[in-house]
PDB file of C-alpha atoms in Angstrom:
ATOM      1  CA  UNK A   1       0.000   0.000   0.000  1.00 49.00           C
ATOM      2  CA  UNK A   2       1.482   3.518  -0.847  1.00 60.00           C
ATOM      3  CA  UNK A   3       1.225   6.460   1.476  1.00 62.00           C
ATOM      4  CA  UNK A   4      -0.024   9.635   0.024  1.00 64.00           C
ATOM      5  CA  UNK A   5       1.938  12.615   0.601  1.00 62.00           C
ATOM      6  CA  UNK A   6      -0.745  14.372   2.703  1.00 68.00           C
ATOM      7  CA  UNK A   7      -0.861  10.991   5.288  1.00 67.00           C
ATOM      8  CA  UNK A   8       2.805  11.190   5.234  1.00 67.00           C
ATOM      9  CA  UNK A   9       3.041  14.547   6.646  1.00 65.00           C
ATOM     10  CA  UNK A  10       0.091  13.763   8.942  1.00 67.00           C
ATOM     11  CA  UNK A  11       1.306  11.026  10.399  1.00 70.00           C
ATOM     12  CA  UNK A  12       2.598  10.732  13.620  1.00 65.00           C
ATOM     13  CA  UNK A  13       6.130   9.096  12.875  1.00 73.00           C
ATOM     14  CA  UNK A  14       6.981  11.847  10.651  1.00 78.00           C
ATOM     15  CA  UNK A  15       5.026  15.034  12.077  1.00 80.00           C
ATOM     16  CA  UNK A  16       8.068  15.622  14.493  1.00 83.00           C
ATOM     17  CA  UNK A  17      11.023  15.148  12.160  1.00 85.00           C
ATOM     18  CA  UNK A  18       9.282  17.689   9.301  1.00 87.00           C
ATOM     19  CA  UNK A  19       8.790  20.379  11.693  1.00 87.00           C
ATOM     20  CA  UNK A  20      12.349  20.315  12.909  1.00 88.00           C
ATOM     21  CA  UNK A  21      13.173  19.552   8.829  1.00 88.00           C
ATOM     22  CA  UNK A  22      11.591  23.204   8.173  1.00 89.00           C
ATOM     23  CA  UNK A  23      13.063  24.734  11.046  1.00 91.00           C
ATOM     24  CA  UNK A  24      16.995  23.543  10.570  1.00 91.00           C
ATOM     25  CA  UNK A  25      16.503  24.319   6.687  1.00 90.00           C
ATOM     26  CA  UNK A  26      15.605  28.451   7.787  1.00 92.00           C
ATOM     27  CA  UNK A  27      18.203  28.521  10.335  1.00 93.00           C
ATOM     28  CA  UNK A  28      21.225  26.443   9.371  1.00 92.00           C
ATOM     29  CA  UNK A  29      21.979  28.771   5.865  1.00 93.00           C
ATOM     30  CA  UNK A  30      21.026  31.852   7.751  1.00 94.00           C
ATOM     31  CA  UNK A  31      24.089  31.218  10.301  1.00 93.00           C
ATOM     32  CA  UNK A  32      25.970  29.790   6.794  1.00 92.00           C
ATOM     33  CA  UNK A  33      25.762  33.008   5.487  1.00 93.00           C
ATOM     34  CA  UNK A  34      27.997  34.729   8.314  1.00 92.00           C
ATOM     35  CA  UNK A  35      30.429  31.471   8.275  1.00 91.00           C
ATOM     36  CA  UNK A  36      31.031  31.672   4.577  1.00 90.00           C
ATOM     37  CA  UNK A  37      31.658  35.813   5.038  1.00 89.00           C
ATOM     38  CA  UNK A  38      33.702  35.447   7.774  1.00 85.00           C
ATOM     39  CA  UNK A  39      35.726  32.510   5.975  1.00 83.00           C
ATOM     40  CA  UNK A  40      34.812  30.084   9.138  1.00 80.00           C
ATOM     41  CA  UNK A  41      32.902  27.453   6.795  1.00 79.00           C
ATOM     42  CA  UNK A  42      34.554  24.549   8.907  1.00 78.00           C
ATOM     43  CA  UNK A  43      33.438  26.098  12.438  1.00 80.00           C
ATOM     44  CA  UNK A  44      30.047  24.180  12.208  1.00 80.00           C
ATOM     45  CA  UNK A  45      32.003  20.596  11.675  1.00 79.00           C
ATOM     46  CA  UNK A  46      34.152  21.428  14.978  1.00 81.00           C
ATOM     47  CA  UNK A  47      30.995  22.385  16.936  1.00 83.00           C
ATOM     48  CA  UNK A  48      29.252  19.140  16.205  1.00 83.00           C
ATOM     49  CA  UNK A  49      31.814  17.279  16.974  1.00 83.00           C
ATOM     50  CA  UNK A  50      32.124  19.344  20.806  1.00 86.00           C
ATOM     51  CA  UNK A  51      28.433  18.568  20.918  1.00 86.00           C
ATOM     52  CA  UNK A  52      29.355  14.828  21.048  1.00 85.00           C
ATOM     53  CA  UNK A  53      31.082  14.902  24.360  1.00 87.00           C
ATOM     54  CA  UNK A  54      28.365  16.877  25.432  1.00 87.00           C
ATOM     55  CA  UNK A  55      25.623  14.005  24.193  1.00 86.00           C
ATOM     56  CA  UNK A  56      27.545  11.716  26.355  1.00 86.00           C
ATOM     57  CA  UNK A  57      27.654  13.837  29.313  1.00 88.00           C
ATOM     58  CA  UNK A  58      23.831  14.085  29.033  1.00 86.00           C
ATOM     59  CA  UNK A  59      24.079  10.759  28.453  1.00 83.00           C
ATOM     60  CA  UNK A  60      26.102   9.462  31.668  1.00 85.00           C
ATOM     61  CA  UNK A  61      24.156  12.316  33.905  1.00 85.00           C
ATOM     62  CA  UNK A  62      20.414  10.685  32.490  1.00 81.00           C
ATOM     63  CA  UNK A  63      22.072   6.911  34.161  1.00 79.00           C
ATOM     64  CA  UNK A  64      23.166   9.052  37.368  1.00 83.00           C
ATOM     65  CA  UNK A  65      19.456   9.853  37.603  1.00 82.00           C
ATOM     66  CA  UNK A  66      18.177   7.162  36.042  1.00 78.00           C
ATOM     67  CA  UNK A  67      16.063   9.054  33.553  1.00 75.00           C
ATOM     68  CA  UNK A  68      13.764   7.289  30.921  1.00 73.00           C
ATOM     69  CA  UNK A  69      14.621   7.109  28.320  1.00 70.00           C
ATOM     70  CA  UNK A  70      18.317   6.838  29.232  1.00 71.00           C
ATOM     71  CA  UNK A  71      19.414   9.833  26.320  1.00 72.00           C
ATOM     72  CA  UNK A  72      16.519  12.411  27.450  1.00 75.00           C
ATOM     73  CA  UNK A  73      19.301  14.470  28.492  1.00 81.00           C
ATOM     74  CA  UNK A  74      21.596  14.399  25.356  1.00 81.00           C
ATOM     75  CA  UNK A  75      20.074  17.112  23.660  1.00 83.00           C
ATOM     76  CA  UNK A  76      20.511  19.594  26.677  1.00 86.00           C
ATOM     77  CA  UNK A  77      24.117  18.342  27.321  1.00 87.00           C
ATOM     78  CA  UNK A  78      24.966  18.712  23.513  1.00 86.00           C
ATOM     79  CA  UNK A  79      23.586  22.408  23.454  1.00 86.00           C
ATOM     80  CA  UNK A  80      25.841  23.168  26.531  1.00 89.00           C
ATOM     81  CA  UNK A  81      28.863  21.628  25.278  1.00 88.00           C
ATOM     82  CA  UNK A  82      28.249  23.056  21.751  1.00 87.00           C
ATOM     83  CA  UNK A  83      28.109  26.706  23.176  1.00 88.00           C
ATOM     84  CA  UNK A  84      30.869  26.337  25.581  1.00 89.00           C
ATOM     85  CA  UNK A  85      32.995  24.803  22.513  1.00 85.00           C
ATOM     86  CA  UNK A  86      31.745  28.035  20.848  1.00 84.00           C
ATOM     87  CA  UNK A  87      33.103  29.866  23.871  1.00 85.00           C
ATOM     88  CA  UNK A  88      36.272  28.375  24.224  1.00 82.00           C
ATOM     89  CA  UNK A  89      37.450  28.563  20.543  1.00 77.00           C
ATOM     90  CA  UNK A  90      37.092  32.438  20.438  1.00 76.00           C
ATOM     91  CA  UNK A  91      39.009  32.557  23.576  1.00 77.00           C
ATOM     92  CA  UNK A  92      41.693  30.230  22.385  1.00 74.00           C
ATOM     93  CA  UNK A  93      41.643  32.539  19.284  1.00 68.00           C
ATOM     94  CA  UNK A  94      42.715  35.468  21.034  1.00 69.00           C
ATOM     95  CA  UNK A  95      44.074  34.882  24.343  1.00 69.00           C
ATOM     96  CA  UNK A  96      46.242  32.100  23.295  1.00 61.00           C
ATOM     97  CA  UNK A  97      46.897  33.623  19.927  1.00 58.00           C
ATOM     98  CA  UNK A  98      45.606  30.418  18.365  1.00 59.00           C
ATOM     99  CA  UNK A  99      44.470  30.388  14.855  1.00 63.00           C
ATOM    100  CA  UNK A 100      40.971  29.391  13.726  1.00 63.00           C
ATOM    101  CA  UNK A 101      41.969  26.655  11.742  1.00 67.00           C
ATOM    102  CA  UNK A 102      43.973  24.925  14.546  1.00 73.00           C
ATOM    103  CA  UNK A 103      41.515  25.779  17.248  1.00 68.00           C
ATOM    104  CA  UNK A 104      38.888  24.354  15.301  1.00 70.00           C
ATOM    105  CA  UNK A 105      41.296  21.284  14.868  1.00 76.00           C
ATOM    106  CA  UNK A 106      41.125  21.210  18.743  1.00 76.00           C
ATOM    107  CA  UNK A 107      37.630  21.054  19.011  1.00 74.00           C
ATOM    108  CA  UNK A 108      37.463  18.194  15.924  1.00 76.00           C
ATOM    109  CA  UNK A 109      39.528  15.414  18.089  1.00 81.00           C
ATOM    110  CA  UNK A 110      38.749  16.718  21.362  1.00 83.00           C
ATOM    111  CA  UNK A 111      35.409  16.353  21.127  1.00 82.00           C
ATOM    112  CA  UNK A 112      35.171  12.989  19.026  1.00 81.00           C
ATOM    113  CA  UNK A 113      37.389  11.894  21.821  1.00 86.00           C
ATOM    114  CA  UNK A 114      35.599  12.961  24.553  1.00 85.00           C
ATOM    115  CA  UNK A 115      32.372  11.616  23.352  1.00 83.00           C
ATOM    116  CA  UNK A 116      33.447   8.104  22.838  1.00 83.00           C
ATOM    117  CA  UNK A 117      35.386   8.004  25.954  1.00 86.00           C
ATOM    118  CA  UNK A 118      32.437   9.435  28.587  1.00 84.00           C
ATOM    119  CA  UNK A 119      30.048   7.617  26.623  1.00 80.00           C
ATOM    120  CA  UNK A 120      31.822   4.282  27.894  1.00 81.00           C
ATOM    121  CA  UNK A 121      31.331   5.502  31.364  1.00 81.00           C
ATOM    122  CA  UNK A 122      28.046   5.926  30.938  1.00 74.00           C
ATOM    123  CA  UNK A 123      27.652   2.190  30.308  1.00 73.00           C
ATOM    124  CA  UNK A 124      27.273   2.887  26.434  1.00 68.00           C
ATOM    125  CA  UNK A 125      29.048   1.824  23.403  1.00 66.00           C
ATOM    126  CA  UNK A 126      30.211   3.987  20.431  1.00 66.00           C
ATOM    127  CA  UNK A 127      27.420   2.537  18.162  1.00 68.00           C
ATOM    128  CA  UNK A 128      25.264   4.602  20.894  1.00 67.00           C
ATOM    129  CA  UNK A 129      26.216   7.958  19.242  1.00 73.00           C
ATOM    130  CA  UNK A 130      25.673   6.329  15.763  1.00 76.00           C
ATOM    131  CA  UNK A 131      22.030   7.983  15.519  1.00 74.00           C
ATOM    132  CA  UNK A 132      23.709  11.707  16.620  1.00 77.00           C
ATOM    133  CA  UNK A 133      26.256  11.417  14.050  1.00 77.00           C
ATOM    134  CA  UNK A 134      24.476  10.808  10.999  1.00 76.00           C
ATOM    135  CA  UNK A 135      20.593  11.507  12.265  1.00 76.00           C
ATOM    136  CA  UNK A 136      17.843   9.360  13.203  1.00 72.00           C
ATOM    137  CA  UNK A 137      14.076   9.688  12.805  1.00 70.00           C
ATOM    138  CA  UNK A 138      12.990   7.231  14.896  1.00 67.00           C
ATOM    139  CA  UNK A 139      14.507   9.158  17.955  1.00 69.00           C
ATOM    140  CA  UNK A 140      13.065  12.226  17.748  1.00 77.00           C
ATOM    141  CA  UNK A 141      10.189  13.359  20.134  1.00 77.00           C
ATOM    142  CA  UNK A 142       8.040  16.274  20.888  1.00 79.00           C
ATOM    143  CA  UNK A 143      10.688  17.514  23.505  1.00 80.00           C
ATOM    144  CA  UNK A 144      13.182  17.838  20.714  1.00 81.00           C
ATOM    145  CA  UNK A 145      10.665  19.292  18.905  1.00 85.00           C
ATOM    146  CA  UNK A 146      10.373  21.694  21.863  1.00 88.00           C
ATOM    147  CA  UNK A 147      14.174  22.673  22.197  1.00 85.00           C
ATOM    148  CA  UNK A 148      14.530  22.926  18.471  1.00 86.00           C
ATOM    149  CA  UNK A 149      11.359  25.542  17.952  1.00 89.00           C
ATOM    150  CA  UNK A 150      13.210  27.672  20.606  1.00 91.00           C
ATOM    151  CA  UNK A 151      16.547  27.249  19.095  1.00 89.00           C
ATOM    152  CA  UNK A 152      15.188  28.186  15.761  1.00 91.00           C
ATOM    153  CA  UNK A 153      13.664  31.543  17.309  1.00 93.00           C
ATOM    154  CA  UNK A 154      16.942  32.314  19.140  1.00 93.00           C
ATOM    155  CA  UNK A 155      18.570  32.302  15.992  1.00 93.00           C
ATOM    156  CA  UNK A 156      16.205  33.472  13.825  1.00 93.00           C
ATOM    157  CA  UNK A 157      16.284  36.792  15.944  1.00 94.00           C
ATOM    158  CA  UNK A 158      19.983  37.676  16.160  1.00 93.00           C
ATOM    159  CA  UNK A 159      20.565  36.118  12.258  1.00 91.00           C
ATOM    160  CA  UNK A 160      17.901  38.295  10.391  1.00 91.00           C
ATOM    161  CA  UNK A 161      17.119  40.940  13.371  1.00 90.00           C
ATOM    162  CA  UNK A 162      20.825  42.271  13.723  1.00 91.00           C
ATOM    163  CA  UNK A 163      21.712  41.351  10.414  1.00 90.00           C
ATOM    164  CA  UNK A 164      23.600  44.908   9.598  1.00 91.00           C
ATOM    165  CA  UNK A 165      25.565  44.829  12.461  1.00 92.00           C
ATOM    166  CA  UNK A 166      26.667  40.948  11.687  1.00 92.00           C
ATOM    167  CA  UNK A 167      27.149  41.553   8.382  1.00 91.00           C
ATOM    168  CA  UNK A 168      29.349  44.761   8.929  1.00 91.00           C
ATOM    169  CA  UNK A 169      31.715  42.716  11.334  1.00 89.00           C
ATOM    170  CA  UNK A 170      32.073  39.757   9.463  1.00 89.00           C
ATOM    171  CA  UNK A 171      32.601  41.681   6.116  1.00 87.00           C
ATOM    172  CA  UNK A 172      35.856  43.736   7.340  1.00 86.00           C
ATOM    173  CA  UNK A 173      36.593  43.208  11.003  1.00 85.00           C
ATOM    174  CA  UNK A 174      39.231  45.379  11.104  1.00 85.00           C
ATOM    175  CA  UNK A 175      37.418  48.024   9.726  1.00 88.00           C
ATOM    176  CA  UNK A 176      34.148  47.784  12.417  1.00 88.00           C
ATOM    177  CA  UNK A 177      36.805  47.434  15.084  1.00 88.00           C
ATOM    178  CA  UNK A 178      37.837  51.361  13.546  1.00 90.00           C
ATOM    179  CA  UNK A 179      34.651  52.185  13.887  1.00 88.00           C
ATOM    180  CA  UNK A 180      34.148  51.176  16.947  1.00 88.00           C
ATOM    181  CA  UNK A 181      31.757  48.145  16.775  1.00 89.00           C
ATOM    182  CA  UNK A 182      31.569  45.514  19.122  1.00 91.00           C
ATOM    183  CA  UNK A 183      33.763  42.651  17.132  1.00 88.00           C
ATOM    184  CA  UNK A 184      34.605  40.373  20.298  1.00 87.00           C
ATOM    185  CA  UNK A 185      31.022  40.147  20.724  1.00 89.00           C
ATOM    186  CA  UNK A 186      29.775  39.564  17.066  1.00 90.00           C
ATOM    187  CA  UNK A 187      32.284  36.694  16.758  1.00 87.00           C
ATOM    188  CA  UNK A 188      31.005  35.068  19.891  1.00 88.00           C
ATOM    189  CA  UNK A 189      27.282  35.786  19.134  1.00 90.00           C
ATOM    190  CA  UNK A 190      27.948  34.131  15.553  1.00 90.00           C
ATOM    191  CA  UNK A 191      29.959  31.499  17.389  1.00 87.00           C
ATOM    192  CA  UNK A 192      26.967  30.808  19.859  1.00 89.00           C
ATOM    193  CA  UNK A 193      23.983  31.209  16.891  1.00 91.00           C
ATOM    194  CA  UNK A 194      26.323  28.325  14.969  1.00 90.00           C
ATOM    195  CA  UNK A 195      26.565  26.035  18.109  1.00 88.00           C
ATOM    196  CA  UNK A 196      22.514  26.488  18.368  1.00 89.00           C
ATOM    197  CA  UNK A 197      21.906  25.738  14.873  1.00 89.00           C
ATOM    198  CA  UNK A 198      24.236  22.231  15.355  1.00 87.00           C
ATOM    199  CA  UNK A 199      21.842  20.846  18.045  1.00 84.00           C
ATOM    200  CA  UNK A 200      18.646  22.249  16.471  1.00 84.00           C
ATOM    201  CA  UNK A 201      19.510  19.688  13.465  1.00 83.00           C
ATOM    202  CA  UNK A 202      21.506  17.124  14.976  1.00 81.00           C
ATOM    203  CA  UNK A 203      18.722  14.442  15.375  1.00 77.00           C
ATOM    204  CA  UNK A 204      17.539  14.798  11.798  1.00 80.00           C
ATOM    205  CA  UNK A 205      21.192  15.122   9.573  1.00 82.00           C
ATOM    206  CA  UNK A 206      23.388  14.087  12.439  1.00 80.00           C
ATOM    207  CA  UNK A 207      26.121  15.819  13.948  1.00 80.00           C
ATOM    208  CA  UNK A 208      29.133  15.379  10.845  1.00 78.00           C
ATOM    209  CA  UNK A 209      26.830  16.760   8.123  1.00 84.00           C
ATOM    210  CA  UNK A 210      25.071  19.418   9.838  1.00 85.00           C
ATOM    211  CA  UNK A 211      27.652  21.954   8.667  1.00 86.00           C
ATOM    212  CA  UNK A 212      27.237  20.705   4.598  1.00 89.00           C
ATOM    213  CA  UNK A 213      23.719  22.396   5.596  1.00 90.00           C
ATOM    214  CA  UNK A 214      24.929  25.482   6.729  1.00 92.00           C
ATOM    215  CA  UNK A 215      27.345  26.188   3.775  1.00 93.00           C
ATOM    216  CA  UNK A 216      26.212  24.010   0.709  1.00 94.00           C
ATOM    217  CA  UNK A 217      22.976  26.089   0.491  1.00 95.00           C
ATOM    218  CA  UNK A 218      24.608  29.495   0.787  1.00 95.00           C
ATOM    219  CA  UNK A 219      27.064  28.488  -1.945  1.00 94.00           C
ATOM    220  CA  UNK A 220      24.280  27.572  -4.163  1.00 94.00           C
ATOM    221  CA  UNK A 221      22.765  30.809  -3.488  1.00 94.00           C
ATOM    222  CA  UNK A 222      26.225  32.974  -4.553  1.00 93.00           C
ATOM    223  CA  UNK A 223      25.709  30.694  -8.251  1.00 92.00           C
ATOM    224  CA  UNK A 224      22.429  32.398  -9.088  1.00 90.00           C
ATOM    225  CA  UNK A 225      22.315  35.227  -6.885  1.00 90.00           C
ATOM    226  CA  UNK A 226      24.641  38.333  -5.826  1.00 88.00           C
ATOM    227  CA  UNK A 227      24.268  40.406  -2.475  1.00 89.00           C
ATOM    228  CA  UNK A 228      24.043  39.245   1.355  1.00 90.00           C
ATOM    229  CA  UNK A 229      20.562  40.271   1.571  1.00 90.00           C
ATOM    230  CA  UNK A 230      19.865  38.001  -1.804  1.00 93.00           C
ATOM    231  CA  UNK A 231      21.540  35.071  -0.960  1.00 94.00           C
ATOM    232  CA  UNK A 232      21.058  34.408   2.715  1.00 94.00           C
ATOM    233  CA  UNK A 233      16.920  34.945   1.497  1.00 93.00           C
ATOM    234  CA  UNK A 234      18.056  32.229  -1.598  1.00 95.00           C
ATOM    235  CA  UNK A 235      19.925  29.720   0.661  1.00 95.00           C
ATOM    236  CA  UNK A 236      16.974  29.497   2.971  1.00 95.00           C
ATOM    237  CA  UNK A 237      15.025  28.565   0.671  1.00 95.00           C
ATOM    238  CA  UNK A 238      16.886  26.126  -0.687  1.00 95.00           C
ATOM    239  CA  UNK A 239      17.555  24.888   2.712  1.00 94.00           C
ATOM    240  CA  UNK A 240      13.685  24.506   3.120  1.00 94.00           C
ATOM    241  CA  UNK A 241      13.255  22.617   0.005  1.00 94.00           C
ATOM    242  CA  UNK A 242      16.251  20.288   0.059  1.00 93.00           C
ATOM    243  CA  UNK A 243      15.317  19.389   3.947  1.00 91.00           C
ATOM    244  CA  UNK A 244      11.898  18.745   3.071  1.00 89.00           C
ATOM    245  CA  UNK A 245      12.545  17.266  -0.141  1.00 90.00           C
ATOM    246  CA  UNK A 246      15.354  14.617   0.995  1.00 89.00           C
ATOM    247  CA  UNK A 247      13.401  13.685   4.275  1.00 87.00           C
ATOM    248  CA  UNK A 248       9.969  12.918   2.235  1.00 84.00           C
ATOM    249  CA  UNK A 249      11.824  10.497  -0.345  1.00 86.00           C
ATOM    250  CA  UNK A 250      13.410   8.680   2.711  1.00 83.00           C
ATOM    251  CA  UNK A 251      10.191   7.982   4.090  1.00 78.00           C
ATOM    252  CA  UNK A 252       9.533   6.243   0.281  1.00 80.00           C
ATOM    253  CA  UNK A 253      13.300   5.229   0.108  1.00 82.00           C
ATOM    254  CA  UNK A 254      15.140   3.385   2.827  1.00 81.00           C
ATOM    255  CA  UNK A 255      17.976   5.564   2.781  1.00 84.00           C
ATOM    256  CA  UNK A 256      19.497   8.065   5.751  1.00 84.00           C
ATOM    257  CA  UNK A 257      17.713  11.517   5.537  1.00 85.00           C
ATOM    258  CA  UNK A 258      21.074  13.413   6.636  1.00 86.00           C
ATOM    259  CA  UNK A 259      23.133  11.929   3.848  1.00 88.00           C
ATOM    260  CA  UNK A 260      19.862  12.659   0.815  1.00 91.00           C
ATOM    261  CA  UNK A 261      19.550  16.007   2.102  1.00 91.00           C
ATOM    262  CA  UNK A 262      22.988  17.112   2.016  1.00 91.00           C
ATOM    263  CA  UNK A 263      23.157  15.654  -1.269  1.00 94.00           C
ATOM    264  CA  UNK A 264      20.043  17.209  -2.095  1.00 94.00           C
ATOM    265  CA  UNK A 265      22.053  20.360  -1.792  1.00 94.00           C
ATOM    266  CA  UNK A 266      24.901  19.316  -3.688  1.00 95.00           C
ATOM    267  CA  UNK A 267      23.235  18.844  -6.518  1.00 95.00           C
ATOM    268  CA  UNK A 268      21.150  22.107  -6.170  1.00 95.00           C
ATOM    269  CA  UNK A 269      24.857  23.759  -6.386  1.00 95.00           C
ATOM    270  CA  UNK A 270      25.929  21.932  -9.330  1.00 95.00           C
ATOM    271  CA  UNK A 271      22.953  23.120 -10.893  1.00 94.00           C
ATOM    272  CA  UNK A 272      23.468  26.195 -10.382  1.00 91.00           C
ATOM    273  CA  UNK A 273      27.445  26.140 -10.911  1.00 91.00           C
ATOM    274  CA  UNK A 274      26.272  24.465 -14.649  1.00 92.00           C
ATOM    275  CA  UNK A 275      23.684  27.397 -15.381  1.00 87.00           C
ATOM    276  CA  UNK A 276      25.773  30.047 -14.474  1.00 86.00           C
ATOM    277  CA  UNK A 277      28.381  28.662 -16.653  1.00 86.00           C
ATOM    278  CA  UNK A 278      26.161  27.852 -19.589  1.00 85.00           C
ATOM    279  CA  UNK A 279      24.703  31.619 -18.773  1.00 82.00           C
ATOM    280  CA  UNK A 280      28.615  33.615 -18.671  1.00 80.00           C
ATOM    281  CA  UNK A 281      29.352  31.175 -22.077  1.00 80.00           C
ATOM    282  CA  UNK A 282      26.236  32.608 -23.854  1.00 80.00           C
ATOM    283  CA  UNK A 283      26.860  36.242 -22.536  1.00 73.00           C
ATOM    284  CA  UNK A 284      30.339  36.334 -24.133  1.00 68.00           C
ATOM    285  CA  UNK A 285      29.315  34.428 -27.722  1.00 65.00           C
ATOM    286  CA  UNK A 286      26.719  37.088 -28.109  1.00 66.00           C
ATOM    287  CA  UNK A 287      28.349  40.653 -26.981  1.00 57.00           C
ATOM    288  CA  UNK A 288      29.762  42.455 -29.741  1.00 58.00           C
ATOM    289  CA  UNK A 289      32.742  41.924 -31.580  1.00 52.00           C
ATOM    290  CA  UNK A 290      35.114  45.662 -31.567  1.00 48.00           C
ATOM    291  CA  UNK A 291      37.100  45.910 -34.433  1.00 48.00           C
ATOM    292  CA  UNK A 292      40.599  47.580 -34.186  1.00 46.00           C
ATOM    293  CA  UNK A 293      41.772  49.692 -36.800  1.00 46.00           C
ATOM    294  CA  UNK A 294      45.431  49.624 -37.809  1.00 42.00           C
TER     295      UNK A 294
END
């Protein structure tokens, strides 16, 4: 028997996972936007893997107290550890003189580390953190649904609300630090807003792809579209439709909804990458030839 689209989305196993779907397809190029500007495309791909350790601390805490079911607290430990991680790299950054790239690198094995060790001591095995790494449907309830909604608002707010002000820093820092705006605090809000946006959509594309969702969309956008304003509206809508899209043909398809919707967004890129070549190829066959007289 085939399920209609409409009973799909009405049903009860997939009602949860499509709500979060639409919200981490809005926020995740929205804070992709900033990442790409600032040059920081890798900083989602650290946090998720800082969110890890803090899965397992939720994780070890929930057998302390001997919650049901055992990972009810893994989303709030992964948000903490995410926005400490986010915390901790910009301080690294500048107190310790660190760059990005190998503070990031910190965070990457650190927290991949971390996670598989406390997760041990929490009577778990690695395959436990299986479903946060690449997504799982099955696990998510209305309290994620919950967290995520709030999440979503959070960084909805400071994304789109103090857009100018984000956008200013993260277009010439050095320049906003001349005129006087608050850098330090831009960085860690973006930080913060990224580490957010990693536990909002870790139960539906899993912690090592969320960051493909942040930047793949945005760099579609820049294919077909040119301003900030323009593509950060672009990638979000792409975003919306590749989440969406990839999570309804799993639900046909046996296949993991993280891994179709990031390629989902691939291939929305190199569709875009082909037209706008096609398009510059055409431009330049057709604009007129100027002769030079000798």
């Amino acid at each position: 028997m085939t399920i209609s689209p409409w009973e799909l989305l009405s049903s009860d196993i997939m009602r949860y996972p499509l709500v979060i779907a639409v919200l981490m397809g809005l926020t995740a190029p929205v804070v992709g936007t900033y990442l790409v500007q600032k040059r920081l495309s890798l900083l989602g791909d650290g946090l998720g893997h800082v969110s890890l350790t803090g899965v397992a601390i939720g994780w070890l805490v929930g057998a302390w107290l001997q919650t049901t079911p055992h990972d009810a607290l893994a989303l709030p430990g992964a948000l903490a550890a995410s926005v400490i991680g986010a915390l901790v790299i910009e301080f690294v950054r500048e107190v310790g003189h660190t760059s990005r790239d190998v503070a990031m690198a910190i965070l990457f094995y650190g927290g991949i580390a971390g996670g598989v060790v406390v997760i041990q001591l929490a009577g778990g095995t690695s395959a436990s953190l299986m479903g946060y790494l690449f997504g799982s449907l099955s696990t998510v309830t209305s309290t994620d649904v919950l967290i995520s909604s709030v999440l979503a608002v959070i960084v909805l707010a400071v994304g789109m609300g103090l857009w100018r002000l984000l956008y200013a820093v993260t277009s010439d820092e050095d320049f906003a630090r001349a005129s006087g705006l608050p850098v330090r605090a831009v960085n860690i809000l973006i930080a913060v807003i990224a580490a957010l946006t990693v536990t909002l959509a870790m139960r539906i594309i899993g912690v090592l792809m969320v960051s493909a969702l942040m930047i793949v969309p945005v760099a579609a956008a820049q294919t077909v579209v040119v301003g900030f304003a323009r593509t950060m509206r672009t990638a979000m809508i792409i975003g919306i439709v590749c989440s969406l899209g990839g999570l309804l043909l799993t639900a046909y398809v046996d296949l993991p909804p993280g891994g179709v919707i990031v390629l989902a967004t691939v291939a929305v890129y190199a569709l875009g990458l082909l037209v706008r070549t096609l398009r510059n190829r055409l431009g330049s066959a057709t604009s007129p030839t100027v002769a030079v007289e000798g």
